[in-house]
XYZ file of C-alpha atoms in Angstrom:
561
model
C 166.346 235.880 138.958
C 169.462 234.238 140.404
C 170.176 236.946 142.893
C 166.696 236.454 144.337
C 167.145 232.769 144.788
C 170.482 233.333 146.551
C 168.896 235.865 148.786
C 166.135 233.385 149.660
C 168.739 230.727 150.459
C 170.731 233.120 152.666
C 167.617 234.219 154.493
C 166.757 230.602 155.103
C 170.248 229.985 156.410
C 170.075 233.004 158.660
C 166.734 231.750 160.013
C 168.125 228.250 160.630
C 171.173 229.747 162.419
C 168.952 232.028 164.548
C 166.630 229.152 165.430
C 169.582 226.988 166.418
C 170.960 229.680 168.636
C 167.623 230.360 170.363
C 167.031 226.625 170.728
C 170.470 226.090 172.255
C 169.856 228.826 174.814
C 167.496 226.648 176.831
C 169.948 223.786 176.867
C 172.751 226.106 177.866
C 171.167 226.711 181.250
C 171.892 223.066 182.112
C 175.295 222.688 180.484
C 176.776 225.930 179.083
C 179.297 225.081 176.417
C 180.801 227.847 174.203
C 183.154 227.114 171.272
C 186.385 228.953 171.755
C 187.289 230.954 168.568
C 190.965 231.816 168.157
C 191.842 234.840 165.982
C 195.076 236.634 165.141
C 193.671 240.120 164.426
C 196.296 241.668 166.803
C 199.233 239.713 165.382
C 199.041 237.097 168.178
C 196.652 234.278 169.022
C 193.728 235.388 171.190
C 190.202 234.285 171.835
C 187.591 236.362 170.003
C 186.148 237.465 173.319
C 189.567 238.893 174.389
C 190.163 241.022 171.313
C 189.393 244.751 172.094
C 188.435 245.639 168.523
C 185.368 244.781 166.451
C 185.996 241.469 164.639
C 183.621 239.286 162.638
C 185.240 235.852 162.396
C 184.024 232.992 160.078
C 185.370 229.481 160.374
C 186.200 227.427 157.329
C 183.546 224.958 158.305
C 180.840 227.669 158.410
C 182.040 229.051 155.012
C 181.873 225.626 153.476
C 178.382 224.894 154.872
C 177.070 228.243 153.791
C 178.570 227.735 150.313
C 180.469 231.005 150.357
C 182.944 230.898 147.456
C 184.802 234.213 147.847
C 184.959 237.439 149.762
C 181.763 238.779 148.225
C 179.786 236.133 150.017
C 180.780 237.636 153.389
C 179.230 241.029 152.659
C 175.655 240.014 153.525
C 176.747 238.299 156.762
C 178.997 241.015 158.189
C 177.457 244.154 159.752
C 179.062 247.304 158.425
C 180.726 245.432 155.475
C 179.623 246.317 151.968
C 180.954 245.785 148.450
C 178.913 243.296 146.347
C 179.736 243.288 142.695
C 179.202 240.842 139.835
C 182.599 241.325 138.275
C 185.907 240.062 139.607
C 187.469 243.514 140.205
C 185.922 243.957 143.703
C 186.192 247.713 143.358
C 183.855 248.903 146.119
C 184.710 247.086 149.371
C 183.814 249.306 152.339
C 183.692 249.062 156.105
C 181.574 251.549 158.012
C 180.984 253.634 154.887
C 184.685 254.226 154.058
C 185.236 253.221 150.422
C 187.138 254.043 147.256
C 185.996 252.966 143.803
C 189.156 254.237 142.203
C 189.732 252.263 139.000
C 193.047 253.946 138.344
C 196.289 251.985 138.756
C 197.727 254.834 140.902
C 195.318 254.287 143.764
C 195.059 251.644 146.443
C 191.951 250.001 147.889
C 190.566 251.518 151.046
C 190.006 248.061 152.603
C 193.223 245.969 152.430
C 192.845 242.183 152.123
C 195.525 239.845 153.495
C 195.942 236.187 152.758
C 198.228 234.401 155.360
C 199.686 237.837 156.204
C 200.461 238.932 152.637
C 198.711 242.109 151.278
C 196.822 241.217 148.120
C 197.252 244.589 146.509
C 195.212 245.400 143.434
C 191.416 245.118 143.879
C 191.061 242.576 141.087
C 193.610 240.224 142.757
C 191.877 239.796 146.062
C 189.159 237.373 145.046
C 190.934 234.250 146.269
C 188.709 231.100 146.347
C 187.515 230.280 149.828
C 187.927 226.484 149.507
C 189.928 224.716 152.193
C 190.522 227.709 154.432
C 190.806 227.894 158.232
C 188.932 231.133 158.800
C 188.312 234.708 157.684
C 188.520 237.716 159.962
C 186.880 241.068 159.108
C 188.494 243.628 161.422
C 186.587 246.922 161.735
C 187.835 250.357 162.642
C 191.207 252.033 161.921
C 194.014 249.448 161.941
C 197.122 251.367 160.933
C 199.486 249.951 163.525
C 198.327 246.402 162.982
C 197.851 246.223 159.199
C 199.606 249.261 157.831
C 198.793 251.537 154.871
C 195.211 252.178 153.841
C 193.572 250.287 156.696
C 191.647 253.414 157.471
C 188.357 251.675 158.245
C 189.466 248.012 158.754
C 190.971 245.046 157.056
C 190.119 241.534 155.870
C 192.442 238.655 156.878
C 192.125 235.250 155.158
C 193.942 232.323 156.867
C 194.293 229.103 154.838
C 194.632 225.584 156.287
C 198.144 224.436 156.835
C 199.389 220.970 156.184
C 199.091 218.730 159.215
C 200.661 215.441 160.395
C 197.719 213.218 159.462
C 196.502 211.822 156.150
C 193.168 213.163 154.995
C 191.431 213.865 151.770
C 188.015 214.749 150.383
C 186.277 215.482 147.115
C 182.948 217.202 146.668
C 180.840 218.686 143.947
C 177.595 220.431 143.233
C 175.128 221.274 140.501
C 172.599 224.124 140.393
C 170.453 226.157 137.966
C 171.874 227.778 134.853
C 173.937 224.637 134.250
C 176.122 225.377 137.270
C 178.703 222.696 138.040
C 181.523 222.809 140.595
C 183.944 220.262 141.967
C 186.546 220.449 144.818
C 189.294 218.160 145.934
C 191.837 218.198 148.760
C 194.556 215.892 150.011
C 196.902 216.121 152.987
C 199.905 213.792 153.239
C 202.524 213.540 155.982
C 205.809 212.997 154.153
C 207.873 212.358 157.333
C 207.829 213.218 161.071
C 208.514 216.926 160.204
C 207.417 217.448 156.542
C 203.789 217.669 155.483
C 202.087 218.322 152.134
C 198.646 219.665 151.453
C 197.088 220.447 148.028
C 193.678 221.368 146.701
C 192.072 222.132 143.389
C 188.762 223.676 142.526
C 186.749 224.127 139.358
C 183.561 225.933 138.507
C 181.483 226.431 135.430
C 178.175 228.329 135.029
C 176.207 229.483 132.006
C 174.719 232.914 131.533
C 171.487 233.994 133.236
C 170.827 237.322 131.596
C 169.038 237.511 128.208
C 170.629 239.961 125.815
C 167.974 241.426 123.545
C 170.715 242.485 121.078
C 171.427 238.839 120.355
C 174.180 236.314 121.208
C 174.515 234.052 124.251
C 173.013 234.806 127.620
C 175.298 236.941 129.796
C 176.536 236.083 133.287
C 178.839 233.215 132.287
C 181.417 232.261 134.827
C 184.354 229.802 134.737
C 187.073 229.440 137.324
C 189.942 227.031 138.091
C 192.169 227.459 141.150
C 194.668 225.457 143.130
C 196.765 225.901 146.263
C 199.840 223.692 146.991
C 201.547 223.860 150.454
C 204.627 222.284 151.968
C 205.250 222.646 155.737
C 208.181 221.873 157.998
C 207.286 221.589 161.685
C 210.357 221.256 163.855
C 210.886 221.679 167.578
C 211.506 225.449 167.317
C 210.823 226.347 163.646
C 207.531 226.092 161.820
C 207.746 227.068 158.118
C 204.993 226.830 155.471
C 205.606 227.438 151.764
C 202.518 227.933 149.542
C 201.988 228.389 145.820
C 198.626 229.478 144.536
C 197.198 229.819 141.069
C 193.815 230.993 139.889
C 192.356 231.503 136.409
C 189.015 233.263 135.989
C 186.901 233.858 132.852
C 183.509 235.447 133.073
C 181.239 238.027 131.522
C 181.741 241.638 132.665
C 179.323 243.710 134.684
C 176.050 244.278 132.917
C 174.179 247.469 133.489
C 170.398 247.464 133.556
C 168.592 249.990 131.269
C 165.358 251.376 132.826
C 163.903 251.640 129.306
C 163.455 247.862 129.376
C 161.007 247.952 132.309
C 161.192 246.074 135.536
C 162.512 242.795 134.146
C 166.164 242.941 135.259
C 166.877 239.609 133.561
C 166.976 241.323 130.303
C 169.656 243.715 128.864
C 170.310 245.412 125.548
C 173.903 246.269 124.877
C 176.006 246.876 121.779
C 178.739 244.450 122.692
C 176.430 241.474 122.470
C 178.282 238.594 124.145
C 181.775 239.887 123.258
C 182.563 241.507 126.563
C 184.889 239.653 128.901
C 186.371 239.694 132.450
C 189.594 237.588 132.569
C 192.080 237.262 135.357
C 195.105 235.084 136.018
C 196.803 235.162 139.415
C 199.983 233.395 140.686
C 201.323 233.782 144.155
C 203.996 232.434 146.477
C 204.028 232.814 150.280
C 206.616 231.761 152.839
C 205.566 231.975 156.517
C 208.301 231.107 159.034
C 208.011 231.189 162.835
C 210.972 230.589 165.090
C 210.417 230.194 168.824
C 213.509 231.616 170.448
C 212.223 230.474 173.835
C 208.840 230.370 175.676
C 208.501 234.181 175.554
C 209.971 235.331 172.228
C 208.996 234.460 168.674
C 210.421 235.688 165.408
C 208.110 235.678 162.397
C 208.972 236.163 158.703
C 206.358 236.607 155.999
C 207.489 236.718 152.419
C 205.087 237.240 149.513
C 205.314 237.374 145.781
C 202.413 237.812 143.391
C 201.723 238.299 139.654
C 198.375 239.316 138.421
C 196.998 239.847 134.968
C 193.573 241.393 134.319
C 191.722 242.125 131.065
C 188.238 243.582 131.123
C 185.734 244.856 128.542
C 182.245 246.049 129.208
C 179.490 248.173 127.698
C 179.193 250.913 130.286
C 176.240 252.870 128.928
C 173.852 249.822 129.006
C 172.431 250.739 125.575
C 172.488 249.154 122.129
C 173.984 252.418 120.708
C 177.776 252.351 120.414
C 178.506 255.040 122.995
C 180.972 253.805 125.599
C 182.745 250.408 125.491
C 185.258 250.448 128.322
C 188.375 248.276 128.516
C 191.086 248.004 131.104
C 194.169 245.767 131.283
C 196.481 245.433 134.220
C 199.781 243.529 134.561
C 200.961 243.566 138.192
C 204.141 242.314 139.977
C 204.203 242.621 143.724
C 206.775 241.597 146.390
C 206.690 242.093 150.167
C 208.735 241.140 153.170
C 207.847 241.495 156.878
C 209.824 240.619 159.971
C 208.301 240.677 163.468
C 209.375 239.915 167.038
C 206.672 238.929 169.478
C 206.940 238.795 173.274
C 204.374 237.028 175.379
C 204.516 237.602 179.145
C 202.137 237.220 182.114
C 200.779 240.718 182.125
C 202.545 242.395 179.152
C 202.452 241.415 175.460
C 204.229 243.333 172.728
C 205.576 243.060 169.229
C 207.805 245.167 166.997
C 208.311 244.746 163.265
C 209.452 246.028 159.869
C 207.907 245.600 156.525
C 208.788 246.566 152.910
C 207.074 246.186 149.523
C 207.806 246.769 145.864
C 205.090 246.835 143.183
C 204.965 247.537 139.438
C 201.721 247.988 137.511
C 201.421 248.310 133.769
C 198.010 249.555 132.738
C 196.028 250.044 129.502
C 192.769 251.945 129.244
C 190.545 252.196 126.206
C 187.198 253.886 125.401
C 185.586 252.837 122.196
C 182.494 254.497 120.612
C 180.804 255.501 117.390
C 180.979 259.259 116.826
C 177.426 259.513 115.357
C 175.956 257.656 118.356
C 177.970 259.853 120.604
C 176.633 263.117 118.996
C 173.007 261.901 119.338
C 173.659 260.969 122.971
C 175.101 264.387 123.729
C 172.038 266.018 122.243
C 169.747 263.952 124.474
C 171.730 264.858 127.587
C 172.202 268.546 126.589
C 168.904 269.431 124.929
C 169.168 273.164 125.861
C 172.717 273.515 124.577
C 172.180 271.522 121.319
C 168.586 272.645 120.707
C 166.917 269.341 120.520
C 167.330 265.760 119.053
C 169.706 265.476 116.130
C 170.226 262.772 113.405
C 173.980 262.743 113.898
C 177.156 264.773 114.047
C 176.508 266.508 110.753
C 173.045 267.720 111.786
C 173.050 271.556 111.546
C 171.821 271.811 115.188
C 174.789 269.735 116.427
C 177.299 271.619 114.207
C 176.063 274.944 115.604
C 176.528 273.509 119.145
C 179.954 272.190 118.246
C 181.121 275.527 116.779
C 182.539 274.173 113.514
C 181.514 272.123 110.498
C 182.072 268.359 110.796
C 183.369 266.396 107.750
C 181.174 263.288 107.353
C 184.017 261.506 105.532
C 186.099 261.582 108.766
C 183.445 260.124 111.040
C 184.710 257.083 112.851
C 181.940 254.695 113.973
C 184.363 252.488 115.934
C 186.652 254.994 117.407
C 189.196 254.144 120.067
C 190.821 256.508 122.619
C 193.663 254.792 124.400
C 196.136 255.506 127.230
C 199.130 253.503 128.470
C 200.190 253.883 132.136
C 202.673 252.344 134.444
C 203.186 252.829 138.172
C 206.168 251.846 140.325
C 205.421 251.849 144.078
C 207.630 251.031 146.995
C 207.614 251.620 150.667
C 208.639 250.399 154.052
C 207.425 250.794 157.651
C 208.443 250.279 161.288
C 205.744 249.477 163.813
C 205.120 248.300 167.329
C 202.280 247.475 169.687
C 202.169 246.865 173.465
C 199.318 245.614 175.680
C 199.458 245.781 179.502
C 196.898 243.782 181.375
C 196.376 246.046 184.388
C 193.658 243.820 185.878
C 191.663 240.866 184.650
C 189.104 243.294 183.170
C 191.360 246.235 182.096
C 193.944 246.275 179.313
C 195.913 249.316 178.105
C 197.245 249.212 174.548
C 199.632 251.540 172.796
C 200.654 251.196 169.136
C 202.571 253.193 166.540
C 203.676 252.815 162.952
C 206.060 254.926 160.853
C 205.645 254.514 157.100
C 207.243 255.709 153.894
C 205.490 255.278 150.504
C 206.763 256.398 147.150
C 204.908 256.190 143.836
C 206.135 257.074 140.359
C 203.633 257.181 137.505
C 204.059 257.663 133.766
C 201.193 257.926 131.245
C 200.837 258.283 127.481
C 197.649 259.200 125.700
C 197.344 258.289 122.019
C 195.784 260.383 119.240
C 192.483 258.955 118.068
C 191.650 260.964 114.994
C 188.104 260.853 113.620
C 185.874 263.823 112.855
C 185.662 265.002 116.506
C 189.258 264.516 117.469
C 190.375 263.509 120.949
C 187.449 263.924 123.392
C 189.603 264.100 126.503
C 193.036 265.305 127.342
C 194.619 265.161 130.766
C 196.628 267.616 132.917
C 198.275 266.846 136.198
C 199.664 269.345 138.602
C 201.505 268.889 141.849
C 202.298 271.749 144.169
C 204.269 271.218 147.378
C 205.788 273.271 150.124
C 208.254 270.662 151.373
C 210.075 267.609 150.170
C 209.577 265.391 153.197
C 207.855 262.109 152.351
C 206.985 261.137 155.936
C 203.570 262.601 156.674
C 200.769 261.641 158.988
C 197.073 261.707 158.085
C 193.942 261.505 160.211
C 194.184 261.105 163.981
C 191.980 258.631 165.879
C 191.710 258.637 169.646
C 191.531 254.838 169.734
C 194.753 254.140 167.833
C 196.764 257.248 167.312
C 197.841 258.304 163.838
C 196.203 256.844 160.823
C 198.309 256.289 157.726
C 197.136 256.374 154.137
C 199.401 256.115 151.046
C 199.191 258.888 148.428
C 197.483 258.260 145.159
C 200.021 258.339 142.362
C 199.638 260.788 139.512
C 196.887 260.401 136.967
C 194.132 257.973 137.943
C 191.969 257.602 134.835
C 188.437 257.719 136.098
C 186.484 259.029 133.176
C 183.427 256.850 132.509
C 181.863 258.104 129.314
C 183.484 260.198 126.636
C 181.557 263.295 125.800
C 179.208 262.703 128.651
C 181.250 263.327 131.800
C 183.859 265.766 132.925
C 185.361 265.033 136.266
C 187.416 267.587 138.193
C 188.525 266.899 141.653
C 191.026 268.046 144.200
C 192.185 266.226 147.232
C 194.332 267.088 150.159
C 196.578 264.515 151.673
C 198.893 264.054 154.659
C 199.567 266.816 157.098
C 202.816 266.529 158.985
C 204.524 268.770 161.517
C 205.423 272.043 159.740
C 204.533 270.561 156.382
C 201.555 270.703 154.099
C 201.284 269.170 150.700
C 198.641 269.969 148.240
C 198.055 267.819 145.279
C 195.604 268.772 142.578
C 194.378 266.704 139.568
C 192.281 268.046 136.767
C 190.493 266.477 133.831
C 189.616 268.910 131.066
C 187.407 268.309 128.102
C 188.625 270.206 125.078
C 186.651 270.714 121.840
C 186.931 273.298 119.075
C 184.724 276.275 119.975
C 183.649 274.797 123.334
C 184.545 276.828 126.370
C 185.058 275.690 129.941
C 181.483 276.522 131.025
C 179.911 274.344 128.340
C 182.353 271.551 129.056
C 181.414 271.675 132.710
C 177.852 270.971 131.824
C 178.758 267.733 129.975
C 178.369 265.544 132.974
C 177.027 261.988 133.418
C 174.200 262.974 135.687
C 171.722 262.429 132.918
C 173.283 259.259 131.589
C 170.284 257.181 132.629
C 168.118 259.191 130.335
C 169.855 257.913 127.174
């Protein structure tokens, strides 16, 4: 299996690195030489040893040698970092166990990812190709004052290579099993004494590696094309870099393994055949400008714009029956602006800044299933309620469970339930951080951030028809005791007040129609003299079915299908 071969390669790499480190230890007694690693986790250049927070830093050279193509490749190499997934949505990144797998467009990822200082926003838009980058920093622990909203457990910062004043270029490629082929190219050209250009392009193609017993091509296909073009002006006091990125990804969606097939996880049996897809298109623009006012003061401006389109279709139930084909489409526009003033002194270093963002997300969700297959599946997961296996929706046992006769002429074997959603988010923040070097071995740091986040969500649920009617309907309630939007969340002794943006409105998280009812409540943001309570409910409504029976229709027995 491909994942096993990758694991063996990574274990071999880890063994080689460990051997090199232990071997170098004997030589270090005679001539100790340590490579100085510079990071910017605290918004200023520092050696890794001087940063008072937990940081795992990976150089671009190491990433290239280890053949790490994106952020998922760092998961196995970073203690406390988790979130491997085969699809491009990257929906489960976590640091130290803090994670959200919220698929809804109203939520935000719990681990923010930044590229050259610009927040990457939606989970599916963070998988930037790691070709021709300077380094990646994984910062652990609450980072509200440094990185802003939702950095409740840490953050990931990706720094790309800037154009330089020398000509250089390279091209490389590789082949591997499953007809894998990739090619990379980069060129850096000095245009004048002050202007430099750097561009790269990368392409990858790989055939499927999972046999689908339902027929069709093997699953696991992956194709990707990406490019990054940068122009830099390096003057006496001003250093400005303008970067345009584009990435197009096409691959098969996540494939779920069915225990019925035994231990061979290279085989699947799904009703979609090879017709599922995972497609993304990302365009981004970044402007980074630094202006040295004098030796002590520097003004930084970071401007980011990004558009992201995502279209995804998978067979969630991992069965050949037509029970739950899940589709999601997102169309995202994101703009951000940040201004920061840094001071660097002998014993005191500080910075103050302001940031603002505006984001619009248009979302589409669809669940498609056959009503007869769904009735049989419900009978298998609810044998006591239904009375045993049934032949279909018109089986007398199922009609008795349903509470009313079902017209076979109305049965829809390719039924679609759809919802259309859009979210408008905006916010701004003021922040500051100061470090006082009391002695050579003692630093005192104080940081604070004030944030305002506002989200407006609208949703529309279509009528699906069929013999069973709509399986799910949604209600959303908000109750508040105050109107203030400025509220603080969790408090951490190491960094003061932790900020987390509210989830907007209705996040559609249902996984399987007729098989799961999800009800949840969550409490957010306690401020002085103010408490807001937000409650979301998902109800399942069927003729003749009360709340108690609906509560029992959960997905806990989904693996038994």
